[in-house]
mmJSON file of the N, C-alpha and C atoms, coordinates in Angstrom:
{"data_MODEL":{"atom_site":{
"group_PDB":["ATOM","ATOM","ATOM","ATOM","ATOM","ATOM","ATOM","ATOM","ATOM","ATOM","ATOM","ATOM","ATOM","ATOM","ATOM","ATOM","ATOM","ATOM","ATOM","ATOM","ATOM","ATOM","ATOM","ATOM","ATOM","ATOM","ATOM","ATOM","ATOM","ATOM","ATOM","ATOM","ATOM","ATOM","ATOM","ATOM","ATOM","ATOM","ATOM","ATOM","ATOM","ATOM","ATOM","ATOM","ATOM","ATOM","ATOM","ATOM","ATOM","ATOM","ATOM","ATOM","ATOM","ATOM","ATOM","ATOM","ATOM","ATOM","ATOM","ATOM","ATOM","ATOM","ATOM","ATOM","ATOM","ATOM","ATOM","ATOM","ATOM","ATOM","ATOM","ATOM","ATOM","ATOM","ATOM","ATOM","ATOM","ATOM","ATOM","ATOM","ATOM","ATOM","ATOM","ATOM","ATOM","ATOM","ATOM","ATOM","ATOM","ATOM","ATOM","ATOM","ATOM","ATOM","ATOM","ATOM","ATOM","ATOM","ATOM","ATOM","ATOM","ATOM","ATOM","ATOM","ATOM","ATOM","ATOM","ATOM","ATOM","ATOM","ATOM","ATOM","ATOM","ATOM","ATOM","ATOM","ATOM","ATOM","ATOM","ATOM","ATOM","ATOM","ATOM","ATOM","ATOM","ATOM","ATOM","ATOM","ATOM","ATOM","ATOM","ATOM","ATOM","ATOM","ATOM","ATOM","ATOM","ATOM","ATOM","ATOM","ATOM","ATOM","ATOM","ATOM","ATOM","ATOM","ATOM","ATOM","ATOM","ATOM","ATOM","ATOM","ATOM","ATOM","ATOM","ATOM","ATOM","ATOM","ATOM","ATOM","ATOM","ATOM","ATOM","ATOM","ATOM","ATOM","ATOM","ATOM","ATOM","ATOM","ATOM","ATOM","ATOM","ATOM","ATOM","ATOM","ATOM","ATOM","ATOM","ATOM","ATOM","ATOM","ATOM","ATOM","ATOM","ATOM","ATOM","ATOM","ATOM","ATOM","ATOM","ATOM","ATOM","ATOM","ATOM","ATOM","ATOM","ATOM","ATOM","ATOM","ATOM","ATOM","ATOM","ATOM","ATOM","ATOM","ATOM","ATOM","ATOM","ATOM","ATOM","ATOM","ATOM","ATOM","ATOM","ATOM","ATOM","ATOM","ATOM","ATOM","ATOM","ATOM","ATOM","ATOM","ATOM","ATOM","ATOM","ATOM","ATOM","ATOM","ATOM"],
"id":[1,2,3,4,5,6,7,8,9,10,11,12,13,14,15,16,17,18,19,20,21,22,23,24,25,26,27,28,29,30,31,32,33,34,35,36,37,38,39,40,41,42,43,44,45,46,47,48,49,50,51,52,53,54,55,56,57,58,59,60,61,62,63,64,65,66,67,68,69,70,71,72,73,74,75,76,77,78,79,80,81,82,83,84,85,86,87,88,89,90,91,92,93,94,95,96,97,98,99,100,101,102,103,104,105,106,107,108,109,110,111,112,113,114,115,116,117,118,119,120,121,122,123,124,125,126,127,128,129,130,131,132,133,134,135,136,137,138,139,140,141,142,143,144,145,146,147,148,149,150,151,152,153,154,155,156,157,158,159,160,161,162,163,164,165,166,167,168,169,170,171,172,173,174,175,176,177,178,179,180,181,182,183,184,185,186,187,188,189,190,191,192,193,194,195,196,197,198,199,200,201,202,203,204,205,206,207,208,209,210,211,212,213,214,215,216,217,218,219,220,221,222,223,224,225,226,227,228,229,230,231],
"type_symbol":["N","C","C","N","C","C","N","C","C","N","C","C","N","C","C","N","C","C","N","C","C","N","C","C","N","C","C","N","C","C","N","C","C","N","C","C","N","C","C","N","C","C","N","C","C","N","C","C","N","C","C","N","C","C","N","C","C","N","C","C","N","C","C","N","C","C","N","C","C","N","C","C","N","C","C","N","C","C","N","C","C","N","C","C","N","C","C","N","C","C","N","C","C","N","C","C","N","C","C","N","C","C","N","C","C","N","C","C","N","C","C","N","C","C","N","C","C","N","C","C","N","C","C","N","C","C","N","C","C","N","C","C","N","C","C","N","C","C","N","C","C","N","C","C","N","C","C","N","C","C","N","C","C","N","C","C","N","C","C","N","C","C","N","C","C","N","C","C","N","C","C","N","C","C","N","C","C","N","C","C","N","C","C","N","C","C","N","C","C","N","C","C","N","C","C","N","C","C","N","C","C","N","C","C","N","C","C","N","C","C","N","C","C","N","C","C","N","C","C","N","C","C","N","C","C","N","C","C","N","C","C"],
"label_atom_id":["N","CA","C","N","CA","C","N","CA","C","N","CA","C","N","CA","C","N","CA","C","N","CA","C","N","CA","C","N","CA","C","N","CA","C","N","CA","C","N","CA","C","N","CA","C","N","CA","C","N","CA","C","N","CA","C","N","CA","C","N","CA","C","N","CA","C","N","CA","C","N","CA","C","N","CA","C","N","CA","C","N","CA","C","N","CA","C","N","CA","C","N","CA","C","N","CA","C","N","CA","C","N","CA","C","N","CA","C","N","CA","C","N","CA","C","N","CA","C","N","CA","C","N","CA","C","N","CA","C","N","CA","C","N","CA","C","N","CA","C","N","CA","C","N","CA","C","N","CA","C","N","CA","C","N","CA","C","N","CA","C","N","CA","C","N","CA","C","N","CA","C","N","CA","C","N","CA","C","N","CA","C","N","CA","C","N","CA","C","N","CA","C","N","CA","C","N","CA","C","N","CA","C","N","CA","C","N","CA","C","N","CA","C","N","CA","C","N","CA","C","N","CA","C","N","CA","C","N","CA","C","N","CA","C","N","CA","C","N","CA","C","N","CA","C","N","CA","C","N","CA","C","N","CA","C","N","CA","C","N","CA","C","N","CA","C","N","CA","C"],
"label_alt_id":[null,null,null,null,null,null,null,null,null,null,null,null,null,null,null,null,null,null,null,null,null,null,null,null,null,null,null,null,null,null,null,null,null,null,null,null,null,null,null,null,null,null,null,null,null,null,null,null,null,null,null,null,null,null,null,null,null,null,null,null,null,null,null,null,null,null,null,null,null,null,null,null,null,null,null,null,null,null,null,null,null,null,null,null,null,null,null,null,null,null,null,null,null,null,null,null,null,null,null,null,null,null,null,null,null,null,null,null,null,null,null,null,null,null,null,null,null,null,null,null,null,null,null,null,null,null,null,null,null,null,null,null,null,null,null,null,null,null,null,null,null,null,null,null,null,null,null,null,null,null,null,null,null,null,null,null,null,null,null,null,null,null,null,null,null,null,null,null,null,null,null,null,null,null,null,null,null,null,null,null,null,null,null,null,null,null,null,null,null,null,null,null,null,null,null,null,null,null,null,null,null,null,null,null,null,null,null,null,null,null,null,null,null,null,null,null,null,null,null,null,null,null,null,null,null,null,null,null,null,null,null],
"label_comp_id":["MET","MET","MET","LEU","LEU","LEU","GLY","GLY","GLY","VAL","VAL","VAL","SER","SER","SER","LEU","LEU","LEU","SER","SER","SER","LYS","LYS","LYS","GLU","GLU","GLU","GLN","GLN","GLN","GLU","GLU","GLU","ASN","ASN","ASN","GLU","GLU","GLU","LEU","LEU","LEU","HIS","HIS","HIS","SER","SER","SER","PHE","PHE","PHE","ARG","ARG","ARG","LYS","LYS","LYS","GLN","GLN","GLN","ALA","ALA","ALA","SER","SER","SER","SER","SER","SER","LYS","LYS","LYS","ASP","ASP","ASP","SER","SER","SER","GLU","GLU","GLU","LYS","LYS","LYS","ALA","ALA","ALA","LEU","LEU","LEU","ILE","ILE","ILE","ILE","ILE","ILE","LEU","LEU","LEU","LEU","LEU","LEU","SER","SER","SER","ASN","ASN","ASN","ASP","ASP","ASP","GLY","GLY","GLY","LYS","LYS","LYS","THR","THR","THR","VAL","VAL","VAL","PRO","PRO","PRO","GLU","GLU","GLU","ILE","ILE","ILE","ALA","ALA","ALA","GLN","GLN","GLN","ILE","ILE","ILE","LEU","LEU","LEU","LYS","LYS","LYS","ARG","ARG","ARG","ASN","ASN","ASN","PRO","PRO","PRO","HIS","HIS","HIS","THR","THR","THR","ILE","ILE","ILE","ARG","ARG","ARG","ASP","ASP","ASP","TRP","TRP","TRP","LEU","LEU","LEU","LYS","LYS","LYS","ARG","ARG","ARG","TYR","TYR","TYR","MET","MET","MET","ALA","ALA","ALA","LYS","LYS","LYS","GLY","GLY","GLY","ILE","ILE","ILE","LYS","LYS","LYS","GLY","GLY","GLY","LEU","LEU","LEU","ASN","ASN","ASN","ARG","ARG","ARG","ASN","ASN","ASN","PHE","PHE","PHE","SER","SER","SER","PRO","PRO","PRO","GLY","GLY","GLY"],
"label_asym_id":["A","A","A","A","A","A","A","A","A","A","A","A","A","A","A","A","A","A","A","A","A","A","A","A","A","A","A","A","A","A","A","A","A","A","A","A","A","A","A","A","A","A","A","A","A","A","A","A","A","A","A","A","A","A","A","A","A","A","A","A","A","A","A","A","A","A","A","A","A","A","A","A","A","A","A","A","A","A","A","A","A","A","A","A","A","A","A","A","A","A","A","A","A","A","A","A","A","A","A","A","A","A","A","A","A","A","A","A","A","A","A","A","A","A","A","A","A","A","A","A","A","A","A","A","A","A","A","A","A","A","A","A","A","A","A","A","A","A","A","A","A","A","A","A","A","A","A","A","A","A","A","A","A","A","A","A","A","A","A","A","A","A","A","A","A","A","A","A","A","A","A","A","A","A","A","A","A","A","A","A","A","A","A","A","A","A","A","A","A","A","A","A","A","A","A","A","A","A","A","A","A","A","A","A","A","A","A","A","A","A","A","A","A","A","A","A","A","A","A","A","A","A","A","A","A","A","A","A","A","A","A"],
"label_entity_id":["1","1","1","1","1","1","1","1","1","1","1","1","1","1","1","1","1","1","1","1","1","1","1","1","1","1","1","1","1","1","1","1","1","1","1","1","1","1","1","1","1","1","1","1","1","1","1","1","1","1","1","1","1","1","1","1","1","1","1","1","1","1","1","1","1","1","1","1","1","1","1","1","1","1","1","1","1","1","1","1","1","1","1","1","1","1","1","1","1","1","1","1","1","1","1","1","1","1","1","1","1","1","1","1","1","1","1","1","1","1","1","1","1","1","1","1","1","1","1","1","1","1","1","1","1","1","1","1","1","1","1","1","1","1","1","1","1","1","1","1","1","1","1","1","1","1","1","1","1","1","1","1","1","1","1","1","1","1","1","1","1","1","1","1","1","1","1","1","1","1","1","1","1","1","1","1","1","1","1","1","1","1","1","1","1","1","1","1","1","1","1","1","1","1","1","1","1","1","1","1","1","1","1","1","1","1","1","1","1","1","1","1","1","1","1","1","1","1","1","1","1","1","1","1","1","1","1","1","1","1","1"],
"label_seq_id":[1,1,1,2,2,2,3,3,3,4,4,4,5,5,5,6,6,6,7,7,7,8,8,8,9,9,9,10,10,10,11,11,11,12,12,12,13,13,13,14,14,14,15,15,15,16,16,16,17,17,17,18,18,18,19,19,19,20,20,20,21,21,21,22,22,22,23,23,23,24,24,24,25,25,25,26,26,26,27,27,27,28,28,28,29,29,29,30,30,30,31,31,31,32,32,32,33,33,33,34,34,34,35,35,35,36,36,36,37,37,37,38,38,38,39,39,39,40,40,40,41,41,41,42,42,42,43,43,43,44,44,44,45,45,45,46,46,46,47,47,47,48,48,48,49,49,49,50,50,50,51,51,51,52,52,52,53,53,53,54,54,54,55,55,55,56,56,56,57,57,57,58,58,58,59,59,59,60,60,60,61,61,61,62,62,62,63,63,63,64,64,64,65,65,65,66,66,66,67,67,67,68,68,68,69,69,69,70,70,70,71,71,71,72,72,72,73,73,73,74,74,74,75,75,75,76,76,76,77,77,77],
"pdbx_PDB_ins_code":[null,null,null,null,null,null,null,null,null,null,null,null,null,null,null,null,null,null,null,null,null,null,null,null,null,null,null,null,null,null,null,null,null,null,null,null,null,null,null,null,null,null,null,null,null,null,null,null,null,null,null,null,null,null,null,null,null,null,null,null,null,null,null,null,null,null,null,null,null,null,null,null,null,null,null,null,null,null,null,null,null,null,null,null,null,null,null,null,null,null,null,null,null,null,null,null,null,null,null,null,null,null,null,null,null,null,null,null,null,null,null,null,null,null,null,null,null,null,null,null,null,null,null,null,null,null,null,null,null,null,null,null,null,null,null,null,null,null,null,null,null,null,null,null,null,null,null,null,null,null,null,null,null,null,null,null,null,null,null,null,null,null,null,null,null,null,null,null,null,null,null,null,null,null,null,null,null,null,null,null,null,null,null,null,null,null,null,null,null,null,null,null,null,null,null,null,null,null,null,null,null,null,null,null,null,null,null,null,null,null,null,null,null,null,null,null,null,null,null,null,null,null,null,null,null,null,null,null,null,null,null],
"Cartn_x":[7.018,7.124,6.27,5.611,4.841,5.431,6.303,6.64,6.616,6.74,6.399,7.579,7.813,9.074,8.605,9.051,8.362,9.378,8.651,8.868,8.833,10.325,10.838,9.542,8.904,7.196,6.168,5.822,5.0,5.742,6.908,6.815,7.14,7.042,6.419,5.499,4.22,2.372,2.5,3.439,2.715,3.327,4.302,4.372,3.85,2.637,1.902,0.687,0.727,-1.025,-0.934,0.353,-0.208,0.254,0.893,0.202,-0.836,-2.027,-2.956,-4.705,-3.68,-4.79,-4.92,-6.129,-6.252,-5.086,-5.416,-4.834,-4.69,-6.243,-5.951,-5.822,-5.968,-5.407,-3.92,-2.985,-2.114,-1.262,-1.811,-0.401,-0.326,-2.013,-1.878,-0.897,-0.968,0.006,1.381,1.709,2.838,3.461,2.365,1.809,3.244,2.796,3.483,5.104,5.289,6.378,7.88,6.486,7.797,8.458,6.6,7.414,8.503,7.776,9.499,10.462,10.389,11.778,12.235,12.061,12.246,11.691,10.805,10.294,9.753,9.605,8.514,7.538,6.259,4.544,5.34,5.439,5.583,6.134,7.622,8.242,6.665,6.374,5.777,4.564,3.414,2.576,2.975,3.971,4.002,5.303,5.218,6.034,4.551,3.335,1.76,1.439,1.527,0.431,-1.013,-0.819,-1.863,-1.168,-2.616,-2.686,-1.551,-1.22,-0.847,-1.387,-2.42,-3.588,-4.278,-4.105,-4.837,-3.227,-2.003,-0.86,-1.035,-1.337,-0.672,-1.832,-3.026,-4.591,-4.75,-3.578,-3.392,-2.239,-1.488,-0.312,-1.619,-1.776,-2.805,-2.887,-4.164,-4.977,-4.076,-2.556,-2.594,-1.746,-1.056,-0.147,-1.621,-2.414,-4.044,-3.845,-4.189,-4.868,-3.981,-3.181,-2.138,-2.766,-2.683,-3.074,-4.259,-4.74,-7.297,-7.493,-6.759,-6.56,-6.231,-6.071,-6.315,-7.585,-8.114,-9.614,-9.739,-11.073,-12.583,-13.538,-14.241,-15.612,-16.721,-16.49,-18.152,-17.041,-17.736,-17.497,-17.34,-16.86,-17.28,-18.307,-18.787,-20.16,-21.001],
"Cartn_y":[14.191,13.596,12.271,12.123,10.581,9.503,8.088,6.693,5.756,5.268,3.682,3.146,2.767,2.111,0.54,-0.386,-2.049,-2.018,-3.475,-3.81,-5.035,-6.56,-7.115,-8.247,-8.557,-8.927,-8.157,-6.677,-5.845,-6.855,-6.387,-6.896,-8.201,-9.257,-10.364,-11.194,-10.096,-10.053,-9.317,-8.268,-8.136,-8.953,-8.859,-10.824,-11.583,-12.582,-12.887,-13.107,-11.642,-10.666,-10.33,-10.489,-10.109,-11.656,-12.385,-13.3,-14.407,-14.225,-14.412,-13.103,-11.759,-11.361,-11.628,-10.55,-9.849,-8.848,-8.928,-7.931,-6.963,-6.201,-4.973,-4.839,-5.928,-5.331,-5.84,-6.902,-6.579,-5.235,-5.59,-3.47,-2.761,-2.769,-1.983,-1.772,-3.111,-4.23,-3.787,-3.289,-3.166,-1.453,-0.358,0.665,0.445,0.361,0.552,-0.574,-1.484,-2.143,-0.873,-0.415,0.554,1.473,2.168,2.712,2.474,2.03,0.932,0.918,0.554,0.821,2.529,3.114,4.65,5.033,4.783,5.383,6.312,7.338,8.579,8.083,9.884,8.809,9.668,10.864,10.188,8.827,8.813,7.982,6.273,6.165,5.472,5.345,6.36,7.278,6.954,6.982,7.53,5.362,4.766,3.91,2.399,2.835,1.906,2.541,3.701,4.394,5.13,5.538,6.265,7.657,7.91,9.844,9.614,10.467,10.392,10.832,11.178,10.844,10.023,8.805,7.9,6.699,6.989,6.741,7.176,8.165,8.864,8.308,8.068,8.232,6.096,4.911,4.247,4.163,4.55,4.605,5.244,6.073,6.532,5.927,5.158,4.067,2.769,2.931,1.429,2.016,3.239,3.577,3.684,4.375,4.668,2.585,1.966,0.092,-0.446,-1.024,-1.032,-2.524,-3.557,-4.916,-4.468,-4.524,-4.427,-3.486,-1.887,-0.211,-0.932,-2.516,-2.205,-2.352,-3.19,-3.497,-2.597,-2.613,-1.841,-2.134,-1.55,-1.314,-2.046,-0.801,-0.208,-0.01,-0.045,0.244,1.792,2.382,3.487,4.417,4.563,5.054,4.332],
"Cartn_z":[3.838,2.976,4.285,2.926,3.616,3.872,4.123,3.858,5.32,5.258,6.106,6.628,7.646,8.223,7.84,7.856,8.41,9.229,10.042,10.633,10.139,10.406,9.725,9.465,10.215,10.396,9.969,9.596,8.749,7.394,7.06,5.297,5.512,5.725,5.212,5.794,6.675,6.536,5.619,4.464,3.695,2.102,2.079,0.927,0.825,2.176,2.461,1.944,1.754,1.252,-0.159,-0.26,-2.009,-2.52,-1.777,-2.946,-2.895,-1.335,-1.319,-1.701,-1.893,-2.215,-3.639,-4.335,-5.895,-6.936,-7.832,-8.106,-7.502,-6.936,-6.65,-5.091,-4.443,-3.043,-2.835,-3.995,-3.883,-4.11,-5.19,-5.557,-4.231,-3.651,-1.956,-0.967,-0.637,-0.509,-1.303,-2.611,-2.665,-3.055,-3.262,-2.403,-0.741,-0.38,1.427,1.689,0.324,0.175,-0.75,-1.167,-2.154,-0.816,-0.458,0.695,1.637,1.913,2.671,2.238,0.936,-0.058,-0.438,0.617,0.246,-0.583,-1.387,-2.842,-1.944,-2.782,-2.809,-3.096,-2.348,-3.27,-4.866,-5.001,-6.687,-7.841,-6.808,-7.737,-7.655,-6.433,-6.513,-7.563,-7.876,-8.533,-9.769,-10.042,-11.717,-11.535,-10.64,-11.482,-11.278,-10.461,-11.459,-11.434,-11.627,-12.801,-11.888,-11.097,-10.408,-9.467,-9.435,-8.884,-7.412,-7.414,-5.856,-4.993,-4.681,-3.924,-3.561,-3.834,-3.993,-3.924,-3.925,-3.046,-1.728,-1.727,-0.565,0.362,-0.23,0.731,1.812,0.71,1.435,2.196,2.01,2.936,3.932,3.764,5.861,6.66,5.684,5.821,6.335,5.446,6.749,7.569,7.192,8.91,9.897,9.416,10.822,11.099,10.574,10.033,10.067,10.037,9.296,8.707,7.511,6.997,6.552,7.807,7.913,7.165,7.151,6.23,5.424,4.125,3.549,2.422,3.569,2.835,2.676,1.294,1.275,1.772,2.049,2.212,1.334,0.698,-0.219,-1.546,-2.809,-3.918,-3.953,-4.418,-4.916,-5.925,-5.665,-7.544,-7.059],
"occupancy":[1.0,1.0,1.0,1.0,1.0,1.0,1.0,1.0,1.0,1.0,1.0,1.0,1.0,1.0,1.0,1.0,1.0,1.0,1.0,1.0,1.0,1.0,1.0,1.0,1.0,1.0,1.0,1.0,1.0,1.0,1.0,1.0,1.0,1.0,1.0,1.0,1.0,1.0,1.0,1.0,1.0,1.0,1.0,1.0,1.0,1.0,1.0,1.0,1.0,1.0,1.0,1.0,1.0,1.0,1.0,1.0,1.0,1.0,1.0,1.0,1.0,1.0,1.0,1.0,1.0,1.0,1.0,1.0,1.0,1.0,1.0,1.0,1.0,1.0,1.0,1.0,1.0,1.0,1.0,1.0,1.0,1.0,1.0,1.0,1.0,1.0,1.0,1.0,1.0,1.0,1.0,1.0,1.0,1.0,1.0,1.0,1.0,1.0,1.0,1.0,1.0,1.0,1.0,1.0,1.0,1.0,1.0,1.0,1.0,1.0,1.0,1.0,1.0,1.0,1.0,1.0,1.0,1.0,1.0,1.0,1.0,1.0,1.0,1.0,1.0,1.0,1.0,1.0,1.0,1.0,1.0,1.0,1.0,1.0,1.0,1.0,1.0,1.0,1.0,1.0,1.0,1.0,1.0,1.0,1.0,1.0,1.0,1.0,1.0,1.0,1.0,1.0,1.0,1.0,1.0,1.0,1.0,1.0,1.0,1.0,1.0,1.0,1.0,1.0,1.0,1.0,1.0,1.0,1.0,1.0,1.0,1.0,1.0,1.0,1.0,1.0,1.0,1.0,1.0,1.0,1.0,1.0,1.0,1.0,1.0,1.0,1.0,1.0,1.0,1.0,1.0,1.0,1.0,1.0,1.0,1.0,1.0,1.0,1.0,1.0,1.0,1.0,1.0,1.0,1.0,1.0,1.0,1.0,1.0,1.0,1.0,1.0,1.0,1.0,1.0,1.0,1.0,1.0,1.0,1.0,1.0,1.0,1.0,1.0,1.0,1.0,1.0,1.0,1.0,1.0,1.0],
"B_iso_or_equiv":[0.0,0.0,0.0,0.0,0.0,0.0,0.0,0.0,0.0,0.0,0.0,0.0,0.0,0.0,0.0,0.0,0.0,0.0,0.0,0.0,0.0,0.0,0.0,0.0,0.0,0.0,0.0,0.0,0.0,0.0,0.0,0.0,0.0,0.0,0.0,0.0,0.0,0.0,0.0,0.0,0.0,0.0,0.0,0.0,0.0,0.0,0.0,0.0,0.0,0.0,0.0,0.0,0.0,0.0,0.0,0.0,0.0,0.0,0.0,0.0,0.0,0.0,0.0,0.0,0.0,0.0,0.0,0.0,0.0,0.0,0.0,0.0,0.0,0.0,0.0,0.0,0.0,0.0,0.0,0.0,0.0,0.0,0.0,0.0,0.0,0.0,0.0,0.0,0.0,0.0,0.0,0.0,0.0,0.0,0.0,0.0,0.0,0.0,0.0,0.0,0.0,0.0,0.0,0.0,0.0,0.0,0.0,0.0,0.0,0.0,0.0,0.0,0.0,0.0,0.0,0.0,0.0,0.0,0.0,0.0,0.0,0.0,0.0,0.0,0.0,0.0,0.0,0.0,0.0,0.0,0.0,0.0,0.0,0.0,0.0,0.0,0.0,0.0,0.0,0.0,0.0,0.0,0.0,0.0,0.0,0.0,0.0,0.0,0.0,0.0,0.0,0.0,0.0,0.0,0.0,0.0,0.0,0.0,0.0,0.0,0.0,0.0,0.0,0.0,0.0,0.0,0.0,0.0,0.0,0.0,0.0,0.0,0.0,0.0,0.0,0.0,0.0,0.0,0.0,0.0,0.0,0.0,0.0,0.0,0.0,0.0,0.0,0.0,0.0,0.0,0.0,0.0,0.0,0.0,0.0,0.0,0.0,0.0,0.0,0.0,0.0,0.0,0.0,0.0,0.0,0.0,0.0,0.0,0.0,0.0,0.0,0.0,0.0,0.0,0.0,0.0,0.0,0.0,0.0,0.0,0.0,0.0,0.0,0.0,0.0,0.0,0.0,0.0,0.0,0.0,0.0],
"pdbx_formal_charge":[null,null,null,null,null,null,null,null,null,null,null,null,null,null,null,null,null,null,null,null,null,null,null,null,null,null,null,null,null,null,null,null,null,null,null,null,null,null,null,null,null,null,null,null,null,null,null,null,null,null,null,null,null,null,null,null,null,null,null,null,null,null,null,null,null,null,null,null,null,null,null,null,null,null,null,null,null,null,null,null,null,null,null,null,null,null,null,null,null,null,null,null,null,null,null,null,null,null,null,null,null,null,null,null,null,null,null,null,null,null,null,null,null,null,null,null,null,null,null,null,null,null,null,null,null,null,null,null,null,null,null,null,null,null,null,null,null,null,null,null,null,null,null,null,null,null,null,null,null,null,null,null,null,null,null,null,null,null,null,null,null,null,null,null,null,null,null,null,null,null,null,null,null,null,null,null,null,null,null,null,null,null,null,null,null,null,null,null,null,null,null,null,null,null,null,null,null,null,null,null,null,null,null,null,null,null,null,null,null,null,null,null,null,null,null,null,null,null,null,null,null,null,null,null,null,null,null,null,null,null,null],
"auth_seq_id":[1,1,1,2,2,2,3,3,3,4,4,4,5,5,5,6,6,6,7,7,7,8,8,8,9,9,9,10,10,10,11,11,11,12,12,12,13,13,13,14,14,14,15,15,15,16,16,16,17,17,17,18,18,18,19,19,19,20,20,20,21,21,21,22,22,22,23,23,23,24,24,24,25,25,25,26,26,26,27,27,27,28,28,28,29,29,29,30,30,30,31,31,31,32,32,32,33,33,33,34,34,34,35,35,35,36,36,36,37,37,37,38,38,38,39,39,39,40,40,40,41,41,41,42,42,42,43,43,43,44,44,44,45,45,45,46,46,46,47,47,47,48,48,48,49,49,49,50,50,50,51,51,51,52,52,52,53,53,53,54,54,54,55,55,55,56,56,56,57,57,57,58,58,58,59,59,59,60,60,60,61,61,61,62,62,62,63,63,63,64,64,64,65,65,65,66,66,66,67,67,67,68,68,68,69,69,69,70,70,70,71,71,71,72,72,72,73,73,73,74,74,74,75,75,75,76,76,76,77,77,77],
"auth_comp_id":["MET","MET","MET","LEU","LEU","LEU","GLY","GLY","GLY","VAL","VAL","VAL","SER","SER","SER","LEU","LEU","LEU","SER","SER","SER","LYS","LYS","LYS","GLU","GLU","GLU","GLN","GLN","GLN","GLU","GLU","GLU","ASN","ASN","ASN","GLU","GLU","GLU","LEU","LEU","LEU","HIS","HIS","HIS","SER","SER","SER","PHE","PHE","PHE","ARG","ARG","ARG","LYS","LYS","LYS","GLN","GLN","GLN","ALA","ALA","ALA","SER","SER","SER","SER","SER","SER","LYS","LYS","LYS","ASP","ASP","ASP","SER","SER","SER","GLU","GLU","GLU","LYS","LYS","LYS","ALA","ALA","ALA","LEU","LEU","LEU","ILE","ILE","ILE","ILE","ILE","ILE","LEU","LEU","LEU","LEU","LEU","LEU","SER","SER","SER","ASN","ASN","ASN","ASP","ASP","ASP","GLY","GLY","GLY","LYS","LYS","LYS","THR","THR","THR","VAL","VAL","VAL","PRO","PRO","PRO","GLU","GLU","GLU","ILE","ILE","ILE","ALA","ALA","ALA","GLN","GLN","GLN","ILE","ILE","ILE","LEU","LEU","LEU","LYS","LYS","LYS","ARG","ARG","ARG","ASN","ASN","ASN","PRO","PRO","PRO","HIS","HIS","HIS","THR","THR","THR","ILE","ILE","ILE","ARG","ARG","ARG","ASP","ASP","ASP","TRP","TRP","TRP","LEU","LEU","LEU","LYS","LYS","LYS","ARG","ARG","ARG","TYR","TYR","TYR","MET","MET","MET","ALA","ALA","ALA","LYS","LYS","LYS","GLY","GLY","GLY","ILE","ILE","ILE","LYS","LYS","LYS","GLY","GLY","GLY","LEU","LEU","LEU","ASN","ASN","ASN","ARG","ARG","ARG","ASN","ASN","ASN","PHE","PHE","PHE","SER","SER","SER","PRO","PRO","PRO","GLY","GLY","GLY"],
"auth_asym_id":["A","A","A","A","A","A","A","A","A","A","A","A","A","A","A","A","A","A","A","A","A","A","A","A","A","A","A","A","A","A","A","A","A","A","A","A","A","A","A","A","A","A","A","A","A","A","A","A","A","A","A","A","A","A","A","A","A","A","A","A","A","A","A","A","A","A","A","A","A","A","A","A","A","A","A","A","A","A","A","A","A","A","A","A","A","A","A","A","A","A","A","A","A","A","A","A","A","A","A","A","A","A","A","A","A","A","A","A","A","A","A","A","A","A","A","A","A","A","A","A","A","A","A","A","A","A","A","A","A","A","A","A","A","A","A","A","A","A","A","A","A","A","A","A","A","A","A","A","A","A","A","A","A","A","A","A","A","A","A","A","A","A","A","A","A","A","A","A","A","A","A","A","A","A","A","A","A","A","A","A","A","A","A","A","A","A","A","A","A","A","A","A","A","A","A","A","A","A","A","A","A","A","A","A","A","A","A","A","A","A","A","A","A","A","A","A","A","A","A","A","A","A","A","A","A","A","A","A","A","A","A"],
"auth_atom_id":["N","CA","C","N","CA","C","N","CA","C","N","CA","C","N","CA","C","N","CA","C","N","CA","C","N","CA","C","N","CA","C","N","CA","C","N","CA","C","N","CA","C","N","CA","C","N","CA","C","N","CA","C","N","CA","C","N","CA","C","N","CA","C","N","CA","C","N","CA","C","N","CA","C","N","CA","C","N","CA","C","N","CA","C","N","CA","C","N","CA","C","N","CA","C","N","CA","C","N","CA","C","N","CA","C","N","CA","C","N","CA","C","N","CA","C","N","CA","C","N","CA","C","N","CA","C","N","CA","C","N","CA","C","N","CA","C","N","CA","C","N","CA","C","N","CA","C","N","CA","C","N","CA","C","N","CA","C","N","CA","C","N","CA","C","N","CA","C","N","CA","C","N","CA","C","N","CA","C","N","CA","C","N","CA","C","N","CA","C","N","CA","C","N","CA","C","N","CA","C","N","CA","C","N","CA","C","N","CA","C","N","CA","C","N","CA","C","N","CA","C","N","CA","C","N","CA","C","N","CA","C","N","CA","C","N","CA","C","N","CA","C","N","CA","C","N","CA","C","N","CA","C","N","CA","C","N","CA","C","N","CA","C","N","CA","C","N","CA","C"],
"pdbx_PDB_model_num":[1,1,1,1,1,1,1,1,1,1,1,1,1,1,1,1,1,1,1,1,1,1,1,1,1,1,1,1,1,1,1,1,1,1,1,1,1,1,1,1,1,1,1,1,1,1,1,1,1,1,1,1,1,1,1,1,1,1,1,1,1,1,1,1,1,1,1,1,1,1,1,1,1,1,1,1,1,1,1,1,1,1,1,1,1,1,1,1,1,1,1,1,1,1,1,1,1,1,1,1,1,1,1,1,1,1,1,1,1,1,1,1,1,1,1,1,1,1,1,1,1,1,1,1,1,1,1,1,1,1,1,1,1,1,1,1,1,1,1,1,1,1,1,1,1,1,1,1,1,1,1,1,1,1,1,1,1,1,1,1,1,1,1,1,1,1,1,1,1,1,1,1,1,1,1,1,1,1,1,1,1,1,1,1,1,1,1,1,1,1,1,1,1,1,1,1,1,1,1,1,1,1,1,1,1,1,1,1,1,1,1,1,1,1,1,1,1,1,1,1,1,1,1,1,1,1,1,1,1,1,1]
}}}
């Protein structure tokens, strides 16, 4: 099972990021926060109406690079 466990500092950082970010970036932070709250990948995917693969991808990016991993350097397509 893929999930994150955040420190209080990381959680506060993500809440701040959500307030300042675009809606797409805010959603990425929400994915991490929902995972921290114990939601599974399928549950998060259902809540946000996203593919589970997308949820896993953003969780892995966050775990590898922290909040910097939520930024996208290019647009697909």
